[in-house]
CSV table of C-alpha atoms in Angstrom, one decimal:
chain,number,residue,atom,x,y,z
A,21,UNK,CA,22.1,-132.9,55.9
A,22,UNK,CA,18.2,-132.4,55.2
A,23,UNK,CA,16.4,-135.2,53.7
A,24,UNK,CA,15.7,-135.1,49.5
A,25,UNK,CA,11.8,-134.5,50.0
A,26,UNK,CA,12.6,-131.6,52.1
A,27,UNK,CA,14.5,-129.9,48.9
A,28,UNK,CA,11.7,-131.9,46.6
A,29,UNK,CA,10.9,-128.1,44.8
A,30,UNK,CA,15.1,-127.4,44.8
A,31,UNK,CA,16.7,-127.6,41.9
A,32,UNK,CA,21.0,-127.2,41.6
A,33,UNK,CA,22.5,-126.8,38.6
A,34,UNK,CA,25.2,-124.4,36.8
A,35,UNK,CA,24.3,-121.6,34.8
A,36,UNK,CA,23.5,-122.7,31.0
A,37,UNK,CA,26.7,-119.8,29.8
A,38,UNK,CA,27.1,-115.8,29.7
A,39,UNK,CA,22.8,-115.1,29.5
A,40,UNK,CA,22.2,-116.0,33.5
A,41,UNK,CA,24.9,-113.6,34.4
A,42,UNK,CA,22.0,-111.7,35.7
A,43,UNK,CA,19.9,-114.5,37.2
A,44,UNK,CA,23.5,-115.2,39.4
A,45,UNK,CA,24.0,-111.5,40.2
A,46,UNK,CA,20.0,-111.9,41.3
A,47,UNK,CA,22.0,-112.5,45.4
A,48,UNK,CA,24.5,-109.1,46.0
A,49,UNK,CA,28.3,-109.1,46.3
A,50,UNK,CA,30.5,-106.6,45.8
A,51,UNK,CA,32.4,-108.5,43.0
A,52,UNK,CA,29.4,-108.8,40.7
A,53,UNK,CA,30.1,-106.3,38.4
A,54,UNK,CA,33.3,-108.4,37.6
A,55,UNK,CA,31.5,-111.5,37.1
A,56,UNK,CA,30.8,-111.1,33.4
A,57,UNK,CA,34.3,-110.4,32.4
A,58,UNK,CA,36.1,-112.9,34.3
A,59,UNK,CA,33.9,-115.4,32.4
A,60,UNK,CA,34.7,-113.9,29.1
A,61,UNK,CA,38.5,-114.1,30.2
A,62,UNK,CA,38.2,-117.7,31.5
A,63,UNK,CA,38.8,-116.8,34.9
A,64,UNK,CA,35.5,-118.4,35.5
A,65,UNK,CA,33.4,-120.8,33.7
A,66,UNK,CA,29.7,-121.6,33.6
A,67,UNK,CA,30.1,-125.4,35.0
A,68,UNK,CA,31.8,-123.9,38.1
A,69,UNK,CA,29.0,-121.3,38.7
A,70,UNK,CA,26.2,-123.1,40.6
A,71,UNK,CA,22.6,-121.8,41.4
A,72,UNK,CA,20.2,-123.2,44.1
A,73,UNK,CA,16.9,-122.0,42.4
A,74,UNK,CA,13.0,-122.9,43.9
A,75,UNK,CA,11.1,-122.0,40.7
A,76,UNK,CA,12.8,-118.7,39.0
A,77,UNK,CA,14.4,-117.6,42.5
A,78,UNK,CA,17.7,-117.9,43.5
A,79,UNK,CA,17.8,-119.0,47.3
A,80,UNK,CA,21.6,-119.9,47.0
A,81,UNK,CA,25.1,-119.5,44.7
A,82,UNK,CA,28.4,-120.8,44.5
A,83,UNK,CA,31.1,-120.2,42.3
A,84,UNK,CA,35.3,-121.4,42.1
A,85,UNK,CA,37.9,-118.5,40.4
A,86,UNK,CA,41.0,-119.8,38.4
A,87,UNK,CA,43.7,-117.7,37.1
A,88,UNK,CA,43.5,-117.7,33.3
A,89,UNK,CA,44.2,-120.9,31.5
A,90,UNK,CA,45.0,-123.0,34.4
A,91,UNK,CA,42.3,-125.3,33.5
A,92,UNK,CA,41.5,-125.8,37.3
A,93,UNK,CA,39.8,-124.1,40.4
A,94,UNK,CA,42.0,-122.2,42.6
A,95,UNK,CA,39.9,-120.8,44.9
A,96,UNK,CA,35.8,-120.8,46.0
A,97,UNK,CA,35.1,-116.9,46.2
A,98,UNK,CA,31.8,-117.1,45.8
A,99,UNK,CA,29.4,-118.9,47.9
A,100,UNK,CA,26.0,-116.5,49.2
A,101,UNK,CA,23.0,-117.0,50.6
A,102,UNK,CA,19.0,-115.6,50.5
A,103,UNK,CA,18.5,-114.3,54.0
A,104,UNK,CA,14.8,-114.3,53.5
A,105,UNK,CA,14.7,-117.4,53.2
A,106,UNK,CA,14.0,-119.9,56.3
A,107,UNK,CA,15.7,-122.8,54.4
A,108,UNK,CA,18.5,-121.3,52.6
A,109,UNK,CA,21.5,-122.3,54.7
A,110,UNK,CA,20.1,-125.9,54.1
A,111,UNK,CA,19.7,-125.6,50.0
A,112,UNK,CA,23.5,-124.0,50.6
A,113,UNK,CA,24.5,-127.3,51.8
A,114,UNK,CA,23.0,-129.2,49.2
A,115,UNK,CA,24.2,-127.2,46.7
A,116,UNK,CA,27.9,-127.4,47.7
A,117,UNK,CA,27.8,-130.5,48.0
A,118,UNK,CA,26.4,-131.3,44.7
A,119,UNK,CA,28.2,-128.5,42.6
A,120,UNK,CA,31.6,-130.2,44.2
A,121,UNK,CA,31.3,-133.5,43.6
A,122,UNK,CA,30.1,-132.3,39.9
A,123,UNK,CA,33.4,-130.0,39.4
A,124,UNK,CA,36.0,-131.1,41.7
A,125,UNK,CA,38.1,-134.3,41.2
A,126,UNK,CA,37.1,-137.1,43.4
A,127,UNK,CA,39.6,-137.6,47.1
A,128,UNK,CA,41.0,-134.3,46.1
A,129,UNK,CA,41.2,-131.7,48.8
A,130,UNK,CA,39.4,-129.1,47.9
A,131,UNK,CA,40.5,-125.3,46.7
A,132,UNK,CA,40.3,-122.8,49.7
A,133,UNK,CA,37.0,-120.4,50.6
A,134,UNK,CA,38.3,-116.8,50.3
A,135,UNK,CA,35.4,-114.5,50.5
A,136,UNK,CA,35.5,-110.6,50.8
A,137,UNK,CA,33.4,-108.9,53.9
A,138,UNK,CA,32.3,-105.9,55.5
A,139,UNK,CA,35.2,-104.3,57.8
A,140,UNK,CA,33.0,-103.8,60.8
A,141,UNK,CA,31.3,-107.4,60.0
A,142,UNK,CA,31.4,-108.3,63.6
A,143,UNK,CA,29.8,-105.1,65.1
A,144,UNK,CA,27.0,-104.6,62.0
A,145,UNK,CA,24.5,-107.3,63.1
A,146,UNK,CA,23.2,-108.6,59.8
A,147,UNK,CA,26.3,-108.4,58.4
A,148,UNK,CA,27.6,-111.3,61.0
A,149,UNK,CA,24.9,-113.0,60.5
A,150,UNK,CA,25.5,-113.8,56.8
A,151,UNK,CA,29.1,-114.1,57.6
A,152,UNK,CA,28.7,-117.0,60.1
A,153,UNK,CA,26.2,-118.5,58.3
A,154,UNK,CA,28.1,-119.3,55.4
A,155,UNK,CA,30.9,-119.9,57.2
A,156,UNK,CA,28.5,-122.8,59.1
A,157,UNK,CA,27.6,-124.1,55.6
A,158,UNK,CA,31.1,-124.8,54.7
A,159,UNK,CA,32.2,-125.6,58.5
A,160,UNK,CA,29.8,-128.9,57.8
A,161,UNK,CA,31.4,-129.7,54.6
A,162,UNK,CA,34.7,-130.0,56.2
A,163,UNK,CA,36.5,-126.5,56.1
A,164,UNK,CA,37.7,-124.5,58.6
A,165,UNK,CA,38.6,-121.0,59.3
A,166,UNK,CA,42.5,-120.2,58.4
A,167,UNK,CA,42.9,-116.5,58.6
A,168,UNK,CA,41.3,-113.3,58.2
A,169,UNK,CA,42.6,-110.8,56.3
A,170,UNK,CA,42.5,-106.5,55.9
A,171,UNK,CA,41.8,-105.3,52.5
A,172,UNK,CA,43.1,-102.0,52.2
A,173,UNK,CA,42.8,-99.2,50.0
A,174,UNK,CA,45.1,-95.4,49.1
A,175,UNK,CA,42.8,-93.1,47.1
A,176,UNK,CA,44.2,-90.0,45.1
A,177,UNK,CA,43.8,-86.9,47.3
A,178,UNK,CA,45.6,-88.6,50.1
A,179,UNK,CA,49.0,-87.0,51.3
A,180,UNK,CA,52.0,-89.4,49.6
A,181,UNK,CA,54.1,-91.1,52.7
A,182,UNK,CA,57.3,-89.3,53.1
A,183,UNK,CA,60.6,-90.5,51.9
A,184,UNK,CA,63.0,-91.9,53.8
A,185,UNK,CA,66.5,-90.8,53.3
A,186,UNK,CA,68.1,-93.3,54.5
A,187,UNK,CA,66.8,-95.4,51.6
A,188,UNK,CA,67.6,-95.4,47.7
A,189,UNK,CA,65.6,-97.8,45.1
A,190,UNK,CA,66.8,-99.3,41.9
A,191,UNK,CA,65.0,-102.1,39.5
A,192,UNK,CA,66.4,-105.5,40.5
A,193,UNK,CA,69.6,-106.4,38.7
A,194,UNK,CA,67.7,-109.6,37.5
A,195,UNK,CA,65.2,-111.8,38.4
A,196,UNK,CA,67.8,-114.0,40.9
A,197,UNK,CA,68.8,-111.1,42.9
A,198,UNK,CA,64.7,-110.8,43.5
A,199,UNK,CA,63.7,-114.0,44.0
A,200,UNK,CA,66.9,-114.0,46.9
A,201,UNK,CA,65.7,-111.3,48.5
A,202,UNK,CA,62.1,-112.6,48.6
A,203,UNK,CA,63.6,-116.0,50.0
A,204,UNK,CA,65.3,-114.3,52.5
A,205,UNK,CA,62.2,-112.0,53.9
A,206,UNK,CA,59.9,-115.4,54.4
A,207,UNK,CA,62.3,-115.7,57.5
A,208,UNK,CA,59.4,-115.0,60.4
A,209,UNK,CA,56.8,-114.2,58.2
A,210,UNK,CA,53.6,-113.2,60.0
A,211,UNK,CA,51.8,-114.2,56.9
A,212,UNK,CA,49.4,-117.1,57.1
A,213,UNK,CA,49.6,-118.7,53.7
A,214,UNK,CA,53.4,-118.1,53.7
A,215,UNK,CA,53.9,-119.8,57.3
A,216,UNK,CA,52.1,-122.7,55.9
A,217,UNK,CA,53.9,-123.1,52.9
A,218,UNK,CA,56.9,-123.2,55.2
A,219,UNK,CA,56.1,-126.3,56.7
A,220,UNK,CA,56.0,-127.8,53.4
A,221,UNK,CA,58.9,-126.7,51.7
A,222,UNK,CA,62.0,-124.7,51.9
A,223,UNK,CA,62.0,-120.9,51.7
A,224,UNK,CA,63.5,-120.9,48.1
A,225,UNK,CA,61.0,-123.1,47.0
A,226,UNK,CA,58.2,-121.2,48.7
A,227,UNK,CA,59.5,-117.9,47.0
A,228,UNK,CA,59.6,-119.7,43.4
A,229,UNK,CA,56.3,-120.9,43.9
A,230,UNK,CA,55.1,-117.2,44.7
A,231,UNK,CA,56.8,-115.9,41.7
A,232,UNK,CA,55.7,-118.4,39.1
A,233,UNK,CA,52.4,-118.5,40.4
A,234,UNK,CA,51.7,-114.3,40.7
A,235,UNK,CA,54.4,-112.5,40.0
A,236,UNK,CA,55.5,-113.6,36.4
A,237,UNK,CA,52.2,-113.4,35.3
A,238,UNK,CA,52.0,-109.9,36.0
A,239,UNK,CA,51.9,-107.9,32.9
A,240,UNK,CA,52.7,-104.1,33.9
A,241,UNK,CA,56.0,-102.8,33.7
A,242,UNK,CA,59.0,-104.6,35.9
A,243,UNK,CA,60.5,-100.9,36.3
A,244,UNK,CA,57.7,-100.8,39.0
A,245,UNK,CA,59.5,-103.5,40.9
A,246,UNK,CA,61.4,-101.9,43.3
A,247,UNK,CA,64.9,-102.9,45.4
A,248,UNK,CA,65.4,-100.8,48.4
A,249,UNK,CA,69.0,-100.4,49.4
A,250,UNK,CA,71.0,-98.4,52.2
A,251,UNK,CA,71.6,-94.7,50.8
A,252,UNK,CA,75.0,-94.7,52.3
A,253,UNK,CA,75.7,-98.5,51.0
A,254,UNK,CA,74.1,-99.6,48.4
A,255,UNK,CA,73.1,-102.9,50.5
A,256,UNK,CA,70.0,-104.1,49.1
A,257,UNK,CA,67.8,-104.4,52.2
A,258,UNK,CA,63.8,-104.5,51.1
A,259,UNK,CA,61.9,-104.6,47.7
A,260,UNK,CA,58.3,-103.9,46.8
A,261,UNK,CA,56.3,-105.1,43.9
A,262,UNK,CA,53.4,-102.9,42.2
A,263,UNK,CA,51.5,-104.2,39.5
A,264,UNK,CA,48.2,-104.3,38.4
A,265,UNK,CA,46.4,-107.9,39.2
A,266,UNK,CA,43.6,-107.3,36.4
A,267,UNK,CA,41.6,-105.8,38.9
A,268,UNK,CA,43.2,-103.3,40.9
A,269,UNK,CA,46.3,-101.4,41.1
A,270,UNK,CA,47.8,-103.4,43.9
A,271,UNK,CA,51.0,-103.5,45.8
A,272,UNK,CA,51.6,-107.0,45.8
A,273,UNK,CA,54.8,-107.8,47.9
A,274,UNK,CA,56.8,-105.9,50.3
A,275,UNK,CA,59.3,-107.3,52.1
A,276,UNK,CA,62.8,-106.4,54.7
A,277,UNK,CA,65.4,-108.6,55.1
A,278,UNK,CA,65.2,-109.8,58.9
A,279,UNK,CA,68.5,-108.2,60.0
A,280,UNK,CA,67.1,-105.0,58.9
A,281,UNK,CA,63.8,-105.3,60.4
A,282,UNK,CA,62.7,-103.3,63.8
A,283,UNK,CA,64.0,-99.6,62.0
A,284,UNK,CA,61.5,-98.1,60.3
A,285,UNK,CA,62.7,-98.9,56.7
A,286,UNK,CA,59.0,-100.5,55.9
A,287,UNK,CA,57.8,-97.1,55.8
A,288,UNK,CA,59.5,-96.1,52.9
A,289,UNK,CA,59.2,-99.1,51.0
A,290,UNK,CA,55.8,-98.8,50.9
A,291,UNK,CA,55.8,-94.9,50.6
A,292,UNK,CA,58.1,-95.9,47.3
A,293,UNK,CA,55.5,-98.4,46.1
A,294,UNK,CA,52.8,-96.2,46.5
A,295,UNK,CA,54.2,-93.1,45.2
A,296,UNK,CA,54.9,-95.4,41.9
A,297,UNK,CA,51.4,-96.3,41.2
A,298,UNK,CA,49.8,-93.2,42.2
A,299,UNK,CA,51.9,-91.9,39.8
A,300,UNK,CA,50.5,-94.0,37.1
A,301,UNK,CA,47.2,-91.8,37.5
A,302,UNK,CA,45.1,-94.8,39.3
A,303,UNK,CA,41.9,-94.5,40.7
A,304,UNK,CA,42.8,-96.6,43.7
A,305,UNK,CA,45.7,-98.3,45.3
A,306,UNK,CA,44.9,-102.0,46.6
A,307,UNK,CA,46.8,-104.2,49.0
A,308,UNK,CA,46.1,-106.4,51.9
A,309,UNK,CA,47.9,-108.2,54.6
A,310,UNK,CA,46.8,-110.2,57.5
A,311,UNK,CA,45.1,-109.5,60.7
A,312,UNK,CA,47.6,-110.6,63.1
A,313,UNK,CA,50.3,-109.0,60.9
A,314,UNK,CA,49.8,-105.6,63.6
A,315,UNK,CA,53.1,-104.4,62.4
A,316,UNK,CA,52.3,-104.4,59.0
A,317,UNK,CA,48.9,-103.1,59.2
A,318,UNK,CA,49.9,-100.4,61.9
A,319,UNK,CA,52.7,-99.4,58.2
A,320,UNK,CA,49.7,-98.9,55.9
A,321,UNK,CA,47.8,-97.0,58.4
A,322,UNK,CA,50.3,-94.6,58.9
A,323,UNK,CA,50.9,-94.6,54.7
A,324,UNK,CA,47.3,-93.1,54.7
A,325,UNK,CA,45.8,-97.1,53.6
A,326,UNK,CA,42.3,-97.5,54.8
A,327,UNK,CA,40.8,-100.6,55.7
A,328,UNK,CA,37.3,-101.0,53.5
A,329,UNK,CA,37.3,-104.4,54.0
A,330,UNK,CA,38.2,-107.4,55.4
A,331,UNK,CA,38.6,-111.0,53.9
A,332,UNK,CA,38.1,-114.5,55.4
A,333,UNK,CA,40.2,-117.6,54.3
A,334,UNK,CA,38.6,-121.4,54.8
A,335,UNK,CA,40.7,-124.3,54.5
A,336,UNK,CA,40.0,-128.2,54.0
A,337,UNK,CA,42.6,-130.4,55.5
A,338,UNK,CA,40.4,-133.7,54.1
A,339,UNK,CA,38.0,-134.1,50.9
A,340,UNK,CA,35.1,-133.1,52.9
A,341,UNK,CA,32.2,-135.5,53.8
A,342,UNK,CA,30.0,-136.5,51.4
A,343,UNK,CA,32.1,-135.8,48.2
């Protein structure tokens, strides 16, 4: 870490409240615009929104999201760097450091980075530039890279996926029958975050988890919750959730049952859920899924989904150094 007299001019500090919205958009991210409200919703909160400043210039920011009222930091989705500047990556440093041991709880391990980034981030030099280098920032703090992720997008004017006849769809009976099914589909995941959970608790527990943390707090109608059964059956073999995550419009789960995996029933399921909230009149469709998930990814391709951008996940296994 570089010496104090080297950042003698730095200064690192949280914004004072709402009025230096602007002085912490002053660095460009494609979440800004959203960076007022979620403070006014308490999704964010000024003592978790850090500023590396040398006089009225903002060489560095950080900032941690929480889901309303949880009181806590769930993830770092902020963290951005002056390019002009020489010494930048270095006031990046101090500033983690100092805005963590400020905000987080002492020995704790600290929330994950997720941080949104151009699709083509490793062909568009300066792009990969900024991506590495605040990926090196945190690297020395302790974190690690965990997964990368596709952020992808259905816009109005796209053709609707076809149906599949072989499929039907139904709300769930009741929250049990879903919260089966969703235990059932972790079996071989290809999702990162699900995989590790895995390894730390048993599949009903991960899909509880999952519900109370996302899905019950979702506020749109449940009729958009979808199970997918066998036309010829009835056997429920699939579901999809749509919601809307404050955000977005998003299609936030979609799962098949493992013995019914390999047939091409993922297609519909996600034509269903898409045809459901394009129905709803939506400017945009959001959903994402990891990059090694190639089979789901190859699905949202062919549903017309488009990747605009990409997401990168860093992890701590340890309270990193110095905090």
């Amino acid at each position: 870490m570089p010496s104090d007299a080297a950042h003698a001019d730095l200064v690192l500090r949280p914004i004072a409240g709402p009025e230096e919205i602007d002085l912490f958009n002053s660095l460009p991210y494609t979440i800004n615009h959203e960076l007022a409200d979620d403070l006014a919703e308490d999704r964010r909160r000024a003592g978790w929104m850090w500023l590396a400043l040398r006089g009225d210039r903002v060489v560095a920011r950080l900032a941690w999201w929480a889901r309303t009222g949880t009181g806590e930091p769930l993830f770092l989705d902020i963290l951005d760097i002056d390019g002009t500047d020489p010494e930048a990556a270095d006031a990046a440093r101090a500033l983690y450091a100092a805005a963590s041991a400020a905000v987080l709880p002492a020995g704790a391990t600290p929330p994950e980075y997720e941080r949104f980034i151009p699709a083509d981030w490793r062909e568009e030099p300066v792009a990969r530039r900024a991506v590495e280098t605040r990926m090196e920032v945190l690297e020395s703090a302790g974190a690690r890279l965990v997964v990368e992720r596709l952020r992808l997008e259905w816009r109005p004017g796209t053709e609707l996926p076809p149906r599949d006849p072989r499929l039907a769809f139904r709300p769930a009976l009741d929250d049990a029958e879903l919260l089966a099914l969703q235990t059932r589909t972790l079996e071989g995941t290809l999702d990162f975050h699900s995989q590790d959970d895995l390894k730390k608790m048993p599949a009903a527990e991960v899909a509880q988890q999952q519900w109370d943390d996302e899905f019950a707090r979702y506020t749109t109608p449940r009729e958009w919750w979808q199970i997918a059964t066998l036309a010829d059956t009835g056997e429920a073999i699939g579901f999809v959730i749509c919601a809307h995550n404050g955000y977005n419009p998003v299609l936030a789960y979609i799962g098949v049952v493992p013995e019914h995996r390999g047939k091409g029933y993922i297609h519909g399921i996600l034509g269903e859920g898409t045809r459901i909230l394009a129905a709803q009149d939506v400017p945009r469709i959001r959903a994402a899924t990891d990059l090694g998930n190639v089979p789901m990814a190859a699905a949202f391709a062919r549903a017309g989904y488009v990747n605009f951008e990409r997401a990168i996940n860093m992890a701590w296994d340890t309270s990193p150094a110095g905090v």
